[in-house]
Tab-separated table of C-alpha atoms in Angstrom:
chain	number	residue	atom	x	y	z
A	1	MET	CA	-20.976	-3.250	50.646
A	2	ALA	CA	-22.561	-5.753	52.963
A	3	ALA	CA	-24.879	-4.749	55.755
A	4	THR	CA	-22.981	-3.713	58.848
A	5	PRO	CA	-24.050	-5.204	62.178
A	6	GLN	CA	-25.394	-2.460	64.411
A	7	MET	CA	-23.604	-2.199	67.733
A	8	SER	CA	-24.108	-0.168	70.838
A	9	ALA	CA	-21.460	2.508	71.234
A	10	ALA	CA	-21.557	2.082	75.005
A	11	VAL	CA	-18.324	1.107	76.693
A	12	THR	CA	-18.829	-1.983	78.797
A	13	THR	CA	-17.025	-4.928	80.287
A	14	GLU	CA	-19.905	-7.215	79.410
A	15	GLU	CA	-20.356	-9.103	76.150
A	16	THR	CA	-23.182	-7.756	73.966
A	17	GLU	CA	-24.880	-10.349	71.785
A	18	ILE	CA	-26.510	-9.302	68.525
A	19	GLU	CA	-28.253	-11.205	65.793
A	20	PHE	CA	-26.815	-10.890	62.290
A	21	ASP	CA	-27.913	-12.960	59.294
A	22	GLY	CA	-29.674	-15.336	61.669
A	23	ALA	CA	-26.636	-15.971	63.843
A	24	VAL	CA	-25.950	-14.641	67.319
A	25	ILE	CA	-22.453	-13.189	67.556
A	26	THR	CA	-20.465	-11.201	70.085
A	27	PRO	CA	-18.869	-8.422	68.079
A	28	CYS	CA	-16.787	-6.839	70.802
A	29	VAL	CA	-15.962	-6.572	74.460
A	30	VAL	CA	-14.521	-3.259	75.642
A	31	ALA	CA	-13.180	-2.523	79.108
A	32	GLY	CA	-13.756	0.680	81.058
A	33	ARG	CA	-12.535	4.071	79.910
A	34	ASN	CA	-9.803	4.146	82.576
A	35	SER	CA	-7.955	1.380	80.760
A	36	ARG	CA	-5.221	2.512	78.401
A	37	ILE	CA	-4.997	1.036	74.906
A	38	ASP	CA	-1.429	0.683	73.622
A	39	VAL	CA	-1.322	-2.353	71.344
A	40	ALA	CA	-3.648	-4.054	68.867
A	41	SER	CA	-3.258	-7.626	67.682
A	42	GLY	CA	-4.876	-9.759	64.995
A	43	SER	CA	-4.871	-13.526	65.169
A	44	ALA	CA	-5.634	-16.720	63.314
A	45	ASP	CA	-8.350	-17.211	65.973
A	46	HIS	CA	-10.473	-14.664	63.983
A	47	THR	CA	-10.261	-11.958	66.673
A	48	VAL	CA	-8.754	-8.529	67.187
A	49	ARG	CA	-7.659	-7.679	70.711
A	50	LEU	CA	-6.558	-4.408	72.306
A	51	TRP	CA	-4.100	-4.313	75.189
A	52	ASP	CA	-2.744	-2.120	77.963
A	53	ALA	CA	0.966	-2.833	77.612
A	54	ASP	CA	1.900	-1.693	81.135
A	55	SER	CA	-0.609	-3.865	82.984
A	56	GLY	CA	-0.794	-6.646	80.410
A	57	GLU	CA	-4.586	-6.353	80.564
A	58	GLN	CA	-6.718	-7.199	77.551
A	59	VAL	CA	-8.819	-4.070	77.128
A	60	ALA	CA	-11.037	-5.060	74.209
A	61	LEU	CA	-12.053	-7.980	72.016
A	62	PHE	CA	-13.471	-7.499	68.493
A	63	ASP	CA	-15.033	-10.738	67.306
A	64	ALA	CA	-16.818	-10.085	64.003
A	65	HIS	CA	-14.443	-11.556	61.412
A	66	SER	CA	-15.224	-15.066	60.152
A	67	GLY	CA	-11.632	-15.868	59.200
A	68	PRO	CA	-8.082	-15.332	60.468
A	69	VAL	CA	-7.244	-11.671	61.081
A	70	THR	CA	-4.098	-11.136	59.048
A	71	THR	CA	-3.485	-7.420	59.550
A	72	VAL	CA	-4.298	-4.521	61.895
A	73	ALA	CA	-3.440	-0.813	61.709
A	74	PHE	CA	-4.331	2.294	63.713
A	75	SER	CA	-5.280	5.581	62.100
A	76	PRO	CA	-2.741	8.373	62.748
A	77	ASP	CA	-4.974	9.937	65.425
A	78	GLY	CA	-5.383	6.558	67.145
A	79	GLU	CA	-9.169	6.753	67.099
A	80	THR	CA	-9.857	4.167	64.390
A	81	LEU	CA	-8.537	0.649	63.922
A	82	ALA	CA	-8.596	-1.211	60.613
A	83	SER	CA	-8.505	-5.004	60.516
A	84	GLY	CA	-8.189	-7.231	57.460
A	85	SER	CA	-9.024	-10.896	57.268
A	86	ALA	CA	-9.122	-14.090	55.270
A	87	ASP	CA	-12.898	-13.519	55.235
A	88	HIS	CA	-12.160	-11.009	52.415
A	89	THR	CA	-13.206	-7.946	54.429
A	90	VAL	CA	-11.594	-4.906	55.964
A	91	ARG	CA	-13.406	-3.670	59.048
A	92	LEU	CA	-13.100	-0.257	60.664
A	93	TRP	CA	-13.596	0.109	64.417
A	94	ASN	CA	-13.936	2.959	66.881
A	95	VAL	CA	-11.102	2.152	69.259
A	96	ASP	CA	-12.626	3.705	72.382
A	97	THR	CA	-16.207	2.449	72.038
A	98	GLY	CA	-15.731	-0.766	70.083
A	99	GLU	CA	-18.326	0.296	67.508
A	100	GLN	CA	-17.873	-1.281	64.094
A	101	LEU	CA	-17.863	1.681	61.712
A	102	ALA	CA	-17.724	0.009	58.303
A	103	ILE	CA	-17.082	-3.132	56.306
A	104	LEU	CA	-15.004	-2.608	53.159
A	105	GLU	CA	-15.536	-5.278	50.527
A	106	GLY	CA	-13.999	-5.260	47.070
A	107	SER	CA	-12.371	-8.622	46.525
A	108	SER	CA	-13.076	-12.306	47.042
A	109	ALA	CA	-9.493	-12.860	48.205
A	110	THR	CA	-7.756	-12.752	51.584
A	111	VAL	CA	-6.811	-9.300	52.845
A	112	SER	CA	-3.089	-9.409	53.581
A	113	SER	CA	-2.229	-5.884	54.714
A	114	VAL	CA	-3.796	-2.516	55.537
A	115	ALA	CA	-2.349	0.963	56.120
A	116	PHE	CA	-3.752	4.447	56.699
A	117	SER	CA	-2.599	7.567	54.903
A	118	PRO	CA	-0.806	10.137	57.097
A	119	ASP	CA	-3.930	12.333	57.203
A	120	GLY	CA	-6.129	9.343	58.076
A	121	ASN	CA	-8.540	9.958	55.208
A	122	THR	CA	-7.478	7.091	52.950
A	123	LEU	CA	-6.845	3.405	53.561
A	124	ILE	CA	-4.919	1.008	51.349
A	125	SER	CA	-5.518	-2.740	51.494
A	126	GLY	CA	-3.547	-5.520	49.816
A	127	TYR	CA	-5.069	-8.800	48.620
A	128	ALA	CA	-4.124	-12.328	47.645
A	129	ASP	CA	-5.676	-11.668	44.208
A	130	ASN	CA	-2.520	-9.680	43.245
A	131	THR	CA	-4.151	-6.270	43.744
A	132	ALA	CA	-4.338	-3.399	46.202
A	133	ARG	CA	-7.251	-1.037	46.715
A	134	LEU	CA	-7.596	2.517	47.989
A	135	TRP	CA	-10.595	3.481	50.139
A	136	SER	CA	-12.200	6.584	51.575
A	137	VAL	CA	-12.223	6.079	55.340
A	138	LYS	CA	-15.164	8.457	55.785
A	139	SER	CA	-17.507	7.041	53.139
A	140	GLY	CA	-16.178	3.495	52.758
A	141	ARG	CA	-16.099	4.040	48.999
A	142	GLN	CA	-13.402	2.377	46.897
A	143	LEU	CA	-11.253	5.121	45.366
A	144	GLY	CA	-8.913	3.093	43.224
A	145	LEU	CA	-7.631	-0.308	42.153
A	146	LEU	CA	-3.896	-0.981	41.848
A	147	PRO	CA	-3.273	-4.014	39.606
A	148	GLY	CA	0.089	-5.063	38.207
A	149	HIS	CA	1.603	-7.690	40.475
A	150	SER	CA	1.750	-11.271	39.207
A	151	GLY	CA	1.524	-12.747	42.698
A	152	PRO	CA	-0.383	-12.080	45.932
A	153	VAL	CA	0.195	-8.683	47.531
A	154	SER	CA	1.670	-9.298	50.972
A	155	SER	CA	2.314	-5.816	52.371
A	156	VAL	CA	1.299	-2.199	51.748
A	157	ALA	CA	2.614	1.116	53.076
A	158	PHE	CA	1.961	4.822	52.613
A	159	SER	CA	4.825	7.262	52.149
A	160	PRO	CA	5.078	9.813	54.989
A	161	ASP	CA	3.880	12.622	52.707
A	162	GLY	CA	0.864	10.559	51.618
A	163	THR	CA	1.487	10.982	47.891
A	164	SER	CA	2.613	7.439	47.136
A	165	VAL	CA	2.156	3.872	48.316
A	166	ALA	CA	4.360	0.807	48.153
A	167	THR	CA	3.061	-2.713	47.567
A	168	ALA	CA	5.107	-5.874	48.111
A	169	SER	CA	4.302	-9.212	46.540
A	170	ALA	CA	5.020	-12.906	46.278
A	171	ASP	CA	6.197	-12.101	42.737
A	172	ASN	CA	9.485	-10.970	44.406
A	173	SER	CA	8.910	-7.305	43.563
A	174	ILE	CA	7.895	-4.020	45.148
A	175	ARG	CA	5.838	-1.508	43.202
A	176	LEU	CA	5.378	2.181	43.881
A	177	TRP	CA	2.175	4.009	42.989
A	178	ASP	CA	0.943	7.580	42.792
A	179	VAL	CA	-2.048	7.839	45.124
A	180	LYS	CA	-3.854	10.558	43.203
A	181	SER	CA	-3.608	9.037	39.724
A	182	GLY	CA	-3.291	5.352	40.620
A	183	GLU	CA	-0.395	5.077	38.169
A	184	GLN	CA	2.597	2.837	38.860
A	185	THR	CA	5.668	5.038	39.335
A	186	GLY	CA	8.335	2.493	40.219
A	187	LEU	CA	9.303	-1.175	40.158
A	188	LEU	CA	11.902	-2.374	42.670
A	189	GLU	CA	13.447	-5.723	41.795
A	190	GLY	CA	16.309	-7.508	43.500
A	191	HIS	CA	14.803	-9.972	45.942
A	192	SER	CA	14.944	-13.627	44.889
A	193	GLY	CA	12.013	-14.665	47.062
A	194	SER	CA	8.552	-13.522	48.075
A	195	VAL	CA	8.625	-10.031	49.601
A	196	SER	CA	6.758	-10.202	52.903
A	197	SER	CA	6.937	-6.670	54.265
A	198	VAL	CA	7.677	-3.063	53.321
A	199	ALA	CA	8.083	0.052	55.469
A	200	PHE	CA	8.985	3.674	54.730
A	201	SER	CA	11.422	5.521	56.968
A	202	PRO	CA	9.817	8.516	58.719
A	203	ASP	CA	11.561	10.980	56.381
A	204	GLY	CA	10.425	9.027	53.320
A	205	LYS	CA	13.950	8.751	51.925
A	206	THR	CA	14.330	5.016	52.523
A	207	LEU	CA	12.083	2.031	51.914
A	208	ALA	CA	12.886	-1.224	53.717
A	209	SER	CA	11.744	-4.627	52.478
A	210	GLY	CA	11.990	-8.075	54.041
A	211	ALA	CA	11.693	-11.284	52.066
A	212	ALA	CA	11.811	-15.058	51.968
A	213	ASP	CA	15.281	-14.845	50.395
A	214	GLN	CA	16.606	-14.206	53.927
A	215	THR	CA	17.488	-10.578	53.269
A	216	ILE	CA	16.377	-7.086	54.133
A	217	ARG	CA	16.924	-4.545	51.391
A	218	LEU	CA	17.004	-0.773	51.636
A	219	TRP	CA	15.883	1.322	48.679
A	220	ASP	CA	15.671	4.944	47.628
A	221	PRO	CA	11.978	5.170	46.690
A	222	ARG	CA	12.558	8.328	44.658
A	223	THR	CA	15.089	6.764	42.271
A	224	GLY	CA	14.426	3.043	42.750
A	225	GLN	CA	18.097	2.523	43.587
A	226	GLN	CA	18.940	-0.311	45.978
A	227	LEU	CA	20.982	1.195	48.807
A	228	ALA	CA	21.927	-1.893	50.803
A	229	THR	CA	21.362	-5.602	51.318
A	230	ILE	CA	21.299	-6.887	54.896
A	231	GLU	CA	21.602	-10.617	55.542
A	232	SER	CA	18.966	-11.654	58.061
A	233	GLY	CA	20.823	-14.560	59.633
A	234	GLY	CA	19.756	-17.396	57.372
A	235	VAL	CA	16.014	-17.149	58.011
A	236	PRO	CA	13.125	-15.734	55.953
A	237	VAL	CA	12.043	-12.243	57.020
A	238	TYR	CA	8.342	-11.790	57.786
A	239	SER	CA	8.112	-8.193	58.963
A	240	VAL	CA	10.096	-4.931	59.129
A	241	ALA	CA	9.463	-1.632	60.944
A	242	PHE	CA	11.354	1.637	61.470
A	243	SER	CA	11.795	3.554	64.713
A	244	SER	CA	10.368	7.076	64.889
A	245	ASP	CA	13.768	8.667	64.175
A	246	GLY	CA	14.499	6.301	61.286
A	247	ASN	CA	17.846	5.214	62.709
A	248	THR	CA	16.689	1.777	63.846
A	249	LEU	CA	15.026	-1.004	61.881
A	250	ILE	CA	13.553	-4.126	63.458
A	251	SER	CA	12.757	-7.381	61.718
A	252	GLY	CA	10.738	-10.461	62.603
A	253	SER	CA	11.734	-13.780	61.112
A	254	ALA	CA	11.060	-17.488	60.885
A	255	ASP	CA	12.780	-18.113	64.209
A	256	ASN	CA	12.324	-16.863	67.763
A	257	ILE	CA	14.550	-13.803	67.353
A	258	VAL	CA	13.598	-10.202	66.665
A	259	ARG	CA	16.594	-8.382	65.234
A	260	VAL	CA	17.352	-4.706	65.841
A	261	TRP	CA	19.469	-3.074	63.142
A	262	ASP	CA	21.371	0.213	63.076
A	263	VAL	CA	20.332	1.597	59.695
A	264	ARG	CA	23.495	3.664	59.256
A	265	GLU	CA	26.105	1.174	60.486
A	266	ARG	CA	24.341	-1.971	59.201
A	267	GLY	CA	26.507	-4.189	61.386
A	268	GLN	CA	25.475	-7.146	63.506
A	269	PRO	CA	22.019	-6.681	65.002
A	270	VAL	CA	20.930	-6.706	68.615
A	271	ARG	CA	18.962	-9.916	69.108
A	272	LEU	CA	15.742	-9.904	71.124
A	273	GLN	CA	14.945	-13.491	71.967
A	274	SER	CA	11.936	-15.244	73.456
A	275	ASN	CA	10.705	-18.782	73.911
A	276	SER	CA	8.302	-18.415	71.002
A	277	ASP	CA	8.685	-19.472	67.386
A	278	HIS	CA	8.105	-17.392	64.247
A	279	ALA	CA	7.861	-13.621	64.815
A	280	TYR	CA	5.167	-12.998	62.211
A	281	SER	CA	4.763	-9.281	62.885
A	282	VAL	CA	6.852	-6.616	64.611
A	283	ALA	CA	6.206	-3.016	65.659
A	284	ILE	CA	7.974	-0.224	67.565
A	285	SER	CA	6.140	2.061	69.979
A	286	PRO	CA	5.745	5.726	68.943
A	287	ASN	CA	8.399	6.805	71.467
A	288	SER	CA	10.741	4.037	70.246
A	289	THR	CA	11.148	2.528	73.718
A	290	THR	CA	9.268	-0.752	73.236
A	291	VAL	CA	9.311	-3.473	70.594
A	292	ALA	CA	6.365	-5.823	70.081
A	293	ALA	CA	6.279	-9.117	68.219
A	294	GLY	CA	3.316	-11.323	67.395
A	295	SER	CA	4.245	-14.967	67.517
A	296	GLU	CA	3.279	-18.504	66.653
A	297	ASP	CA	2.924	-19.279	70.378
A	298	GLN	CA	-0.342	-17.246	70.599
A	299	SER	CA	1.285	-14.410	72.540
A	300	ILE	CA	2.631	-10.908	72.020
A	301	HIS	CA	6.125	-10.378	73.367
A	302	LEU	CA	7.294	-6.917	74.449
A	303	TRP	CA	10.909	-5.820	74.928
A	304	ASN	CA	12.559	-2.697	76.293
A	305	LEU	CA	14.537	-1.487	73.295
A	306	ALA	CA	17.300	0.178	75.334
A	307	SER	CA	18.038	-2.810	77.581
A	308	GLY	CA	17.006	-5.608	75.237
A	309	GLN	CA	15.115	-7.256	78.090
A	310	GLU	CA	11.690	-8.800	77.602
A	311	SER	CA	9.265	-6.665	79.602
A	312	ALA	CA	5.919	-8.404	79.120
A	313	GLU	CA	4.067	-11.240	77.477
A	314	LEU	CA	0.447	-10.602	76.487
A	315	ARG	CA	-1.725	-13.712	76.342
A	316	GLY	CA	-5.364	-14.262	75.423
A	317	HIS	CA	-5.424	-15.288	71.778
A	318	GLU	CA	-6.094	-18.934	71.015
A	319	GLN	CA	-4.040	-19.176	67.820
A	320	ALA	CA	-0.985	-17.534	66.242
A	321	ILE	CA	-0.660	-13.739	66.282
A	322	LEU	CA	-0.425	-12.581	62.672
A	323	SER	CA	-0.256	-8.804	63.163
A	324	VAL	CA	0.574	-6.265	65.881
A	325	ALA	CA	0.409	-2.467	65.952
A	326	PHE	CA	1.042	0.275	68.507
A	327	ARG	CA	-1.520	3.019	68.999
A	328	PRO	CA	-0.135	6.436	67.991
A	329	GLY	CA	0.272	9.170	70.564
């Protein structure tokens, strides 16, 4: 593990410069404690930013990665943020102070996806070297290596009970793994293109996957049975996410439309449209009232899920938004 830059834990609106490996960098900027943090975003501009969704204010800037930030995820208690990057590292941050807690290094490949276990003690990260890794959040120690894919791992997800993880890959497959043993327990095949995203329903009975073959597929992760195929509208699917009740699924695609699907009816989706292009990442707020999408146009678009109206546009990044996440709670 590389040396971690030491940062002041003080909350400030001023930039704090530090020297690391001979270079002066600004690792973070955090606004005052009265600001609310709702949304995190990772961008090709190498930064992670935190936002107050109601005001549209940028609350914090984490600027320690040396490559595009491809993935962000909050811990279940909302106190820690994980960010993964093309610089081959996963970084853990204290959300309220901006302190960098750890750097997790185990591969020389791009980090594509990160996810916390439901208890917040374990992190899984996926890599372009065809592997995923399990980490102790407390110690930063690597707990396990999950090999098996024949293409880059694009997405990872924990089951709601924390006993298994799903990994999706450019090899067109999804693999299921036992967290404790590290053994592969399932292989889900059916997509004819790179699988970009996987998400478990809150009850753990359904796994959704989105792929370059322009479909979303629903699976029973216990049996491996494919439950349904949903046509995405003739565009590759980049990202999928479930609502908190599991009845709604949203997808981001290679166009400017976020689609909202009724999981039970599986009819035509509600279409949330913006002026942007390519919805690389989508997320639903914990109370299932707001949808967020990170876009090619360097902004995060927010919609009211009930009305379908765009409610805000968060700007500050200087390149495409590759990942978005809502803070739990």
